[in-house]
């Protein structure tokens, strides 16, 4: 079956620092890949996605590139803000069913 | 704005009572909705797939008599936690698949606390 392995947290950064959260996947075929964000007390929101190899998803300064050769979809942001503090989930699959990583708690300090 | 809405967002109930959580797709019809459970600091666990007009498909280990799912219309699925116990306390999240956009949209989640 499919599995998604995500860098464990928590991650604490200072404002304007560079962020990387690693995500790798195991699947039969080439699933679509997603990053979801969960702000405190809220549900999940789709942050970005990529549907095929070499696609780059981007949103709100976050980026992730679908790397087939390394089966990875690492999340990056060049300069984080306090408002980026949240839990980030990597996920793979299709709209029919997604497999989620365990989530990474990010705290950005002013 | 939100395209999938859950209600209630928070509910506190006594042990032994039943609680119903609603999941509505606001601007599209959803033939399939999904119910997840999230434990503190953990990922989402898929509980069941809700299909409009037919019985839900439950994941292994999820008690179908405990977690009743009804998908009576193309815009509404409900999850009823029957005879709730403190161990049922959790964050429950639904998602709905928009076939036209090919995307999965998530509700805001419902936090259940069983005393």
PDB file of C-alpha atoms in Angstrom:
ATOM      1  CA  UNK A   1       0.000   0.000   0.000  1.00  0.00           C
ATOM      2  CA  UNK A   2       0.887   3.664  -0.075  1.00  0.00           C
ATOM      3  CA  UNK A   3       2.808   5.326   2.713  1.00  0.00           C
ATOM      4  CA  UNK A   4       4.054   8.807   3.417  1.00  0.00           C
ATOM      5  CA  UNK A   5       6.986   9.515   5.693  1.00  0.00           C
ATOM      6  CA  UNK A   6       7.347  13.005   7.005  1.00  0.00           C
ATOM      7  CA  UNK A   7      10.057  14.724   8.996  1.00  0.00           C
ATOM      8  CA  UNK A   8       9.156  14.651  12.639  1.00  0.00           C
ATOM      9  CA  UNK A   9       8.864  17.829  14.576  1.00  0.00           C
ATOM     10  CA  UNK A  10       8.474  19.970  16.330  1.00  0.00           C
ATOM     11  CA  UNK A  11      10.367  22.546  14.332  1.00  0.00           C
ATOM     12  CA  UNK A  12      11.069  25.944  15.863  1.00  0.00           C
ATOM     13  CA  UNK A  13      12.451  28.767  13.727  1.00  0.00           C
ATOM     14  CA  UNK A  14      12.999  32.455  14.025  1.00  0.00           C
ATOM     15  CA  UNK A  15      11.077  34.783  11.759  1.00  0.00           C
ATOM     16  CA  UNK A  16      12.610  35.103   8.275  1.00  0.00           C
ATOM     17  CA  UNK A  17      14.477  31.796   8.596  1.00  0.00           C
ATOM     18  CA  UNK A  18      14.506  29.215   5.804  1.00  0.00           C
ATOM     19  CA  UNK A  19      12.161  26.274   6.205  1.00  0.00           C
ATOM     20  CA  UNK A  20      12.434  22.731   4.895  1.00  0.00           C
ATOM     21  CA  UNK A  21      10.111  19.926   5.899  1.00  0.00           C
ATOM     22  CA  UNK A  22      11.024  16.612   4.314  1.00  0.00           C
ATOM     23  CA  UNK A  23       8.487  14.223   2.875  1.00  0.00           C
ATOM     24  CA  UNK A  24       9.004  10.972   1.023  1.00  0.00           C
ATOM     25  CA  UNK A  25       6.432   8.575  -0.301  1.00  0.00           C
ATOM     26  CA  UNK A  26       6.091   4.933  -1.217  1.00  0.00           C
ATOM     27  CA  UNK A  27       3.397   3.999  -3.687  1.00  0.00           C
ATOM     28  CA  UNK A  28       2.511   1.847  -6.606  1.00  0.00           C
ATOM     29  CA  UNK A  29       2.493   4.160  -9.567  1.00  0.00           C
ATOM     30  CA  UNK A  30       2.790   7.891  -9.240  1.00  0.00           C
ATOM     31  CA  UNK A  31       0.265   9.411  -6.884  1.00  0.00           C
ATOM     32  CA  UNK A  32      -0.594  13.073  -6.654  1.00  0.00           C
ATOM     33  CA  UNK A  33       1.177  14.728  -3.743  1.00  0.00           C
ATOM     34  CA  UNK A  34      -0.137  17.377  -1.412  1.00  0.00           C
ATOM     35  CA  UNK A  35       0.815  19.577   1.481  1.00  0.00           C
ATOM     36  CA  UNK A  36      -1.932  20.502   3.894  1.00  0.00           C
ATOM     37  CA  UNK A  37      -1.738  23.040   6.715  1.00  0.00           C
ATOM     38  CA  UNK A  38      -3.695  22.967   9.946  1.00  0.00           C
ATOM     39  CA  UNK A  39      -3.816  26.142  11.998  1.00  0.00           C
ATOM     40  CA  UNK A  40      -4.627  25.851  15.694  1.00  0.00           C
ATOM     41  CA  UNK A  41      -8.216  24.794  16.278  1.00  0.00           C
ATOM     42  CA  UNK A  42      -9.028  24.508  12.597  1.00  0.00           C
ATOM     43  CA  UNK A  43      -9.386  21.812   9.976  1.00  0.00           C
ATOM     44  CA  UNK A  44      -7.017  21.100   7.153  1.00  0.00           C
ATOM     45  CA  UNK A  45      -6.445  23.460   4.277  1.00  0.00           C
ATOM     46  CA  UNK A  46      -4.778  22.523   1.050  1.00  0.00           C
ATOM     47  CA  UNK A  47      -1.526  24.461   0.797  1.00  0.00           C
ATOM     48  CA  UNK A  48      -0.186  23.173  -2.509  1.00  0.00           C
ATOM     49  CA  UNK A  49      -0.137  20.130  -4.703  1.00  0.00           C
ATOM     50  CA  UNK A  50       1.636  18.451  -7.612  1.00  0.00           C
ATOM     51  CA  UNK A  51       0.111  15.837  -9.833  1.00  0.00           C
ATOM     52  CA  UNK A  52       3.074  14.480 -11.777  1.00  0.00           C
ATOM     53  CA  UNK A  53       6.839  14.195 -11.722  1.00  0.00           C
ATOM     54  CA  UNK A  54       8.778  17.472 -11.875  1.00  0.00           C
ATOM     55  CA  UNK A  55       5.673  19.505 -11.128  1.00  0.00           C
ATOM     56  CA  UNK A  56       6.229  22.298  -8.640  1.00  0.00           C
ATOM     57  CA  UNK A  57       3.398  23.336  -6.374  1.00  0.00           C
ATOM     58  CA  UNK A  58       3.545  26.790  -4.825  1.00  0.00           C
ATOM     59  CA  UNK A  59       1.357  28.963  -2.630  1.00  0.00           C
ATOM     60  CA  UNK A  60       1.876  31.733  -0.061  1.00  0.00           C
ATOM     61  CA  UNK A  61       5.652  31.567  -0.544  1.00  0.00           C
ATOM     62  CA  UNK A  62       5.765  27.803   0.031  1.00  0.00           C
ATOM     63  CA  UNK A  63       7.075  25.481  -2.656  1.00  0.00           C
ATOM     64  CA  UNK A  64       7.446  21.750  -3.177  1.00  0.00           C
ATOM     65  CA  UNK A  65       8.696  19.824  -6.206  1.00  0.00           C
ATOM     66  CA  UNK A  66       7.565  16.312  -7.080  1.00  0.00           C
ATOM     67  CA  UNK A  67      10.832  14.360  -7.407  1.00  0.00           C
ATOM     68  CA  UNK A  68      10.256  10.939  -8.919  1.00  0.00           C
ATOM     69  CA  UNK A  69      13.898   9.866  -8.656  1.00  0.00           C
ATOM     70  CA  UNK A  70      14.004  10.436  -4.910  1.00  0.00           C
ATOM     71  CA  UNK A  71      10.267   9.866  -4.306  1.00  0.00           C
ATOM     72  CA  UNK A  72      10.215  13.117  -2.385  1.00  0.00           C
ATOM     73  CA  UNK A  73       8.056  16.204  -2.041  1.00  0.00           C
ATOM     74  CA  UNK A  74       9.894  18.436   0.414  1.00  0.00           C
ATOM     75  CA  UNK A  75       8.198  21.640   1.536  1.00  0.00           C
ATOM     76  CA  UNK A  76      10.276  24.815   1.501  1.00  0.00           C
ATOM     77  CA  UNK A  77       9.836  28.478   2.268  1.00  0.00           C
ATOM     78  CA  UNK A  78      12.548  31.063   1.995  1.00  0.00           C
ATOM     79  CA  UNK A  79      11.429  33.327   4.826  1.00  0.00           C
ATOM     80  CA  UNK A  80       8.909  32.146   7.387  1.00  0.00           C
ATOM     81  CA  UNK A  81       6.574  34.394   9.338  1.00  0.00           C
ATOM     82  CA  UNK A  82       5.000  34.039  12.755  1.00  0.00           C
ATOM     83  CA  UNK A  83       1.676  33.483  11.009  1.00  0.00           C
ATOM     84  CA  UNK A  84       3.097  30.321   9.402  1.00  0.00           C
ATOM     85  CA  UNK A  85       3.037  28.578  12.781  1.00  0.00           C
ATOM     86  CA  UNK A  86       0.859  25.518  12.233  1.00  0.00           C
ATOM     87  CA  UNK A  87       0.975  21.778  11.655  1.00  0.00           C
ATOM     88  CA  UNK A  88       1.936  20.723   8.147  1.00  0.00           C
ATOM     89  CA  UNK A  89       0.862  17.408   6.657  1.00  0.00           C
ATOM     90  CA  UNK A  90       2.274  15.760   3.574  1.00  0.00           C
ATOM     91  CA  UNK A  91      -0.169  13.489   1.770  1.00  0.00           C
ATOM     92  CA  UNK A  92      -0.221  11.301  -1.295  1.00  0.00           C
ATOM     93  CA  UNK A  93      -2.896   9.628  -3.330  1.00  0.00           C
ATOM     94  CA  UNK A  94      -5.945  10.823  -5.146  1.00  0.00           C
ATOM     95  CA  UNK A  95      -9.065  12.757  -4.323  1.00  0.00           C
ATOM     96  CA  UNK A  96     -10.673   9.404  -3.666  1.00  0.00           C
ATOM     97  CA  UNK A  97      -8.316   8.558  -0.855  1.00  0.00           C
ATOM     98  CA  UNK A  98      -5.277  10.196   0.642  1.00  0.00           C
ATOM     99  CA  UNK A  99      -2.534   8.784   2.825  1.00  0.00           C
ATOM    100  CA  UNK A 100      -1.235  11.322   5.314  1.00  0.00           C
ATOM    101  CA  UNK A 101       2.108  11.743   6.959  1.00  0.00           C
ATOM    102  CA  UNK A 102       2.249  12.176  10.701  1.00  0.00           C
ATOM    103  CA  UNK A 103       2.400  15.951  10.575  1.00  0.00           C
ATOM    104  CA  UNK A 104       5.111  18.423  11.527  1.00  0.00           C
ATOM    105  CA  UNK A 105       4.474  21.138  14.076  1.00  0.00           C
ATOM    106  CA  UNK A 106       6.109  24.412  13.057  1.00  0.00           C
ATOM    107  CA  UNK A 107       6.525  27.280  15.499  1.00  0.00           C
ATOM    108  CA  UNK A 108       7.931  30.562  14.241  1.00  0.00           C
ATOM    109  CA  UNK A 109       9.201  32.941  16.888  1.00  0.00           C
ATOM    110  CA  UNK A 110       9.246  36.710  16.406  1.00  0.00           C
TER     111      UNK A 110
ATOM    112  CA  UNK B   1     -14.487  30.855   1.865  1.00  0.00           C
ATOM    113  CA  UNK B   2     -15.198  27.391   3.141  1.00  0.00           C
ATOM    114  CA  UNK B   3     -16.651  24.962   0.635  1.00  0.00           C
ATOM    115  CA  UNK B   4     -17.175  22.190   3.179  1.00  0.00           C
ATOM    116  CA  UNK B   5     -18.776  23.003   6.491  1.00  0.00           C
ATOM    117  CA  UNK B   6     -18.923  20.913   9.639  1.00  0.00           C
ATOM    118  CA  UNK B   7     -21.259  21.376  12.556  1.00  0.00           C
ATOM    119  CA  UNK B   8     -20.886  21.569  15.471  1.00  0.00           C
ATOM    120  CA  UNK B   9     -17.289  22.713  15.736  1.00  0.00           C
ATOM    121  CA  UNK B  10     -17.203  21.760  19.407  1.00  0.00           C
ATOM    122  CA  UNK B  11     -19.438  19.497  21.418  1.00  0.00           C
ATOM    123  CA  UNK B  12     -19.288  18.265  24.984  1.00  0.00           C
ATOM    124  CA  UNK B  13     -21.487  15.382  26.027  1.00  0.00           C
ATOM    125  CA  UNK B  14     -21.976  12.959  28.854  1.00  0.00           C
ATOM    126  CA  UNK B  15     -20.831   9.385  28.654  1.00  0.00           C
ATOM    127  CA  UNK B  16     -23.513   7.129  27.200  1.00  0.00           C
ATOM    128  CA  UNK B  17     -25.169   9.751  25.020  1.00  0.00           C
ATOM    129  CA  UNK B  18     -25.046   9.966  21.225  1.00  0.00           C
ATOM    130  CA  UNK B  19     -23.667  12.859  19.232  1.00  0.00           C
ATOM    131  CA  UNK B  20     -24.308  13.732  15.593  1.00  0.00           C
ATOM    132  CA  UNK B  21     -21.825  15.665  13.474  1.00  0.00           C
ATOM    133  CA  UNK B  22     -22.843  17.097  10.115  1.00  0.00           C
ATOM    134  CA  UNK B  23     -20.685  17.619   7.055  1.00  0.00           C
ATOM    135  CA  UNK B  24     -22.050  19.737   4.206  1.00  0.00           C
ATOM    136  CA  UNK B  25     -20.629  20.585   0.824  1.00  0.00           C
ATOM    137  CA  UNK B  26     -21.669  24.179   0.213  1.00  0.00           C
ATOM    138  CA  UNK B  27     -21.186  24.803  -3.489  1.00  0.00           C
ATOM    139  CA  UNK B  28     -20.875  21.391  -5.085  1.00  0.00           C
ATOM    140  CA  UNK B  29     -22.449  17.975  -4.971  1.00  0.00           C
ATOM    141  CA  UNK B  30     -20.391  15.289  -3.322  1.00  0.00           C
ATOM    142  CA  UNK B  31     -21.156  11.680  -4.111  1.00  0.00           C
ATOM    143  CA  UNK B  32     -18.334  10.680  -1.812  1.00  0.00           C
ATOM    144  CA  UNK B  33     -17.365  12.071   1.561  1.00  0.00           C
ATOM    145  CA  UNK B  34     -14.756  10.853   3.980  1.00  0.00           C
ATOM    146  CA  UNK B  35     -14.632  10.853   7.756  1.00  0.00           C
ATOM    147  CA  UNK B  36     -11.352  11.050   9.644  1.00  0.00           C
ATOM    148  CA  UNK B  37     -10.325  11.017  13.239  1.00  0.00           C
ATOM    149  CA  UNK B  38      -7.313  12.892  14.507  1.00  0.00           C
ATOM    150  CA  UNK B  39      -5.634  12.075  17.784  1.00  0.00           C
ATOM    151  CA  UNK B  40      -3.541  14.740  19.511  1.00  0.00           C
ATOM    152  CA  UNK B  41      -0.326  15.444  17.623  1.00  0.00           C
ATOM    153  CA  UNK B  42      -1.031  12.659  15.181  1.00  0.00           C
ATOM    154  CA  UNK B  43      -2.109  12.444  11.588  1.00  0.00           C
ATOM    155  CA  UNK B  44      -5.579  11.865  10.291  1.00  0.00           C
ATOM    156  CA  UNK B  45      -6.899   8.350  10.395  1.00  0.00           C
ATOM    157  CA  UNK B  46      -9.474   7.509   7.745  1.00  0.00           C
ATOM    158  CA  UNK B  47     -12.490   6.030   9.478  1.00  0.00           C
ATOM    159  CA  UNK B  48     -14.896   5.474   6.638  1.00  0.00           C
ATOM    160  CA  UNK B  49     -15.925   6.436   3.145  1.00  0.00           C
ATOM    161  CA  UNK B  50     -19.456   7.736   2.875  1.00  0.00           C
ATOM    162  CA  UNK B  51     -21.263   7.099  -0.413  1.00  0.00           C
ATOM    163  CA  UNK B  52     -24.470   8.904  -1.261  1.00  0.00           C
ATOM    164  CA  UNK B  53     -27.386   6.546  -1.307  1.00  0.00           C
ATOM    165  CA  UNK B  54     -25.503   3.487  -0.124  1.00  0.00           C
ATOM    166  CA  UNK B  55     -23.831   2.101   2.943  1.00  0.00           C
ATOM    167  CA  UNK B  56     -20.584   3.548   4.145  1.00  0.00           C
ATOM    168  CA  UNK B  57     -17.354   1.620   3.770  1.00  0.00           C
ATOM    169  CA  UNK B  58     -15.493   1.377   7.055  1.00  0.00           C
ATOM    170  CA  UNK B  59     -11.776   1.002   7.529  1.00  0.00           C
ATOM    171  CA  UNK B  60     -10.451  -1.979   9.405  1.00  0.00           C
ATOM    172  CA  UNK B  61     -10.806  -1.603  13.131  1.00  0.00           C
ATOM    173  CA  UNK B  62     -13.556   1.010  13.009  1.00  0.00           C
ATOM    174  CA  UNK B  63     -16.803  -0.115  14.617  1.00  0.00           C
ATOM    175  CA  UNK B  64     -19.659   0.577  12.236  1.00  0.00           C
ATOM    176  CA  UNK B  65     -22.258   0.237  14.977  1.00  0.00           C
ATOM    177  CA  UNK B  66     -20.370   2.761  17.051  1.00  0.00           C
ATOM    178  CA  UNK B  67     -19.834   5.312  14.311  1.00  0.00           C
ATOM    179  CA  UNK B  68     -22.975   5.522  12.226  1.00  0.00           C
ATOM    180  CA  UNK B  69     -22.611   7.281   8.900  1.00  0.00           C
ATOM    181  CA  UNK B  70     -25.484   8.485   6.781  1.00  0.00           C
ATOM    182  CA  UNK B  71     -25.084  10.157   3.397  1.00  0.00           C
ATOM    183  CA  UNK B  72     -28.692  10.895   2.568  1.00  0.00           C
ATOM    184  CA  UNK B  73     -28.134  13.642   0.027  1.00  0.00           C
ATOM    185  CA  UNK B  74     -25.438  14.865  -2.325  1.00  0.00           C
ATOM    186  CA  UNK B  75     -24.541  17.689   0.026  1.00  0.00           C
ATOM    187  CA  UNK B  76     -24.833  16.154   3.477  1.00  0.00           C
ATOM    188  CA  UNK B  77     -23.181  13.341   5.381  1.00  0.00           C
ATOM    189  CA  UNK B  78     -23.599  12.766   9.089  1.00  0.00           C
ATOM    190  CA  UNK B  79     -21.486  10.905  11.602  1.00  0.00           C
ATOM    191  CA  UNK B  80     -23.205   9.770  14.775  1.00  0.00           C
ATOM    192  CA  UNK B  81     -21.072   8.610  17.664  1.00  0.00           C
ATOM    193  CA  UNK B  82     -23.366   6.298  19.580  1.00  0.00           C
ATOM    194  CA  UNK B  83     -23.144   5.644  23.306  1.00  0.00           C
ATOM    195  CA  UNK B  84     -20.104   7.865  23.517  1.00  0.00           C
ATOM    196  CA  UNK B  85     -17.327   7.163  25.992  1.00  0.00           C
ATOM    197  CA  UNK B  86     -14.380   9.299  27.072  1.00  0.00           C
ATOM    198  CA  UNK B  87     -12.068   7.374  24.735  1.00  0.00           C
ATOM    199  CA  UNK B  88     -14.174   8.637  21.819  1.00  0.00           C
ATOM    200  CA  UNK B  89     -13.040  12.159  22.601  1.00  0.00           C
ATOM    201  CA  UNK B  90     -11.194  13.344  19.546  1.00  0.00           C
ATOM    202  CA  UNK B  91     -11.098  15.734  16.619  1.00  0.00           C
ATOM    203  CA  UNK B  92     -13.281  14.476  13.771  1.00  0.00           C
ATOM    204  CA  UNK B  93     -12.808  15.864  10.278  1.00  0.00           C
ATOM    205  CA  UNK B  94     -14.767  15.257   7.123  1.00  0.00           C
ATOM    206  CA  UNK B  95     -13.800  15.798   3.524  1.00  0.00           C
ATOM    207  CA  UNK B  96     -15.809  15.868   0.341  1.00  0.00           C
ATOM    208  CA  UNK B  97     -14.692  15.152  -3.166  1.00  0.00           C
ATOM    209  CA  UNK B  98     -15.649  17.645  -5.857  1.00  0.00           C
ATOM    210  CA  UNK B  99     -15.650  15.607  -9.020  1.00  0.00           C
ATOM    211  CA  UNK B 100     -15.757  18.666 -11.271  1.00  0.00           C
ATOM    212  CA  UNK B 101     -12.653  20.218  -9.748  1.00  0.00           C
ATOM    213  CA  UNK B 102     -11.034  16.885  -8.980  1.00  0.00           C
ATOM    214  CA  UNK B 103     -10.182  18.064  -5.491  1.00  0.00           C
ATOM    215  CA  UNK B 104     -10.804  17.027  -1.941  1.00  0.00           C
ATOM    216  CA  UNK B 105     -12.039  19.747   0.411  1.00  0.00           C
ATOM    217  CA  UNK B 106     -11.921  19.442   4.166  1.00  0.00           C
ATOM    218  CA  UNK B 107     -14.306  20.651   6.812  1.00  0.00           C
ATOM    219  CA  UNK B 108     -13.169  22.709   9.767  1.00  0.00           C
ATOM    220  CA  UNK B 109     -13.344  19.736  12.093  1.00  0.00           C
ATOM    221  CA  UNK B 110     -15.445  18.935  15.137  1.00  0.00           C
ATOM    222  CA  UNK B 111     -13.903  18.521  18.553  1.00  0.00           C
ATOM    223  CA  UNK B 112     -15.800  16.014  20.666  1.00  0.00           C
ATOM    224  CA  UNK B 113     -15.260  15.826  24.404  1.00  0.00           C
ATOM    225  CA  UNK B 114     -17.012  13.055  26.285  1.00  0.00           C
ATOM    226  CA  UNK B 115     -17.188  13.540  30.034  1.00  0.00           C
TER     227      UNK B 115
END
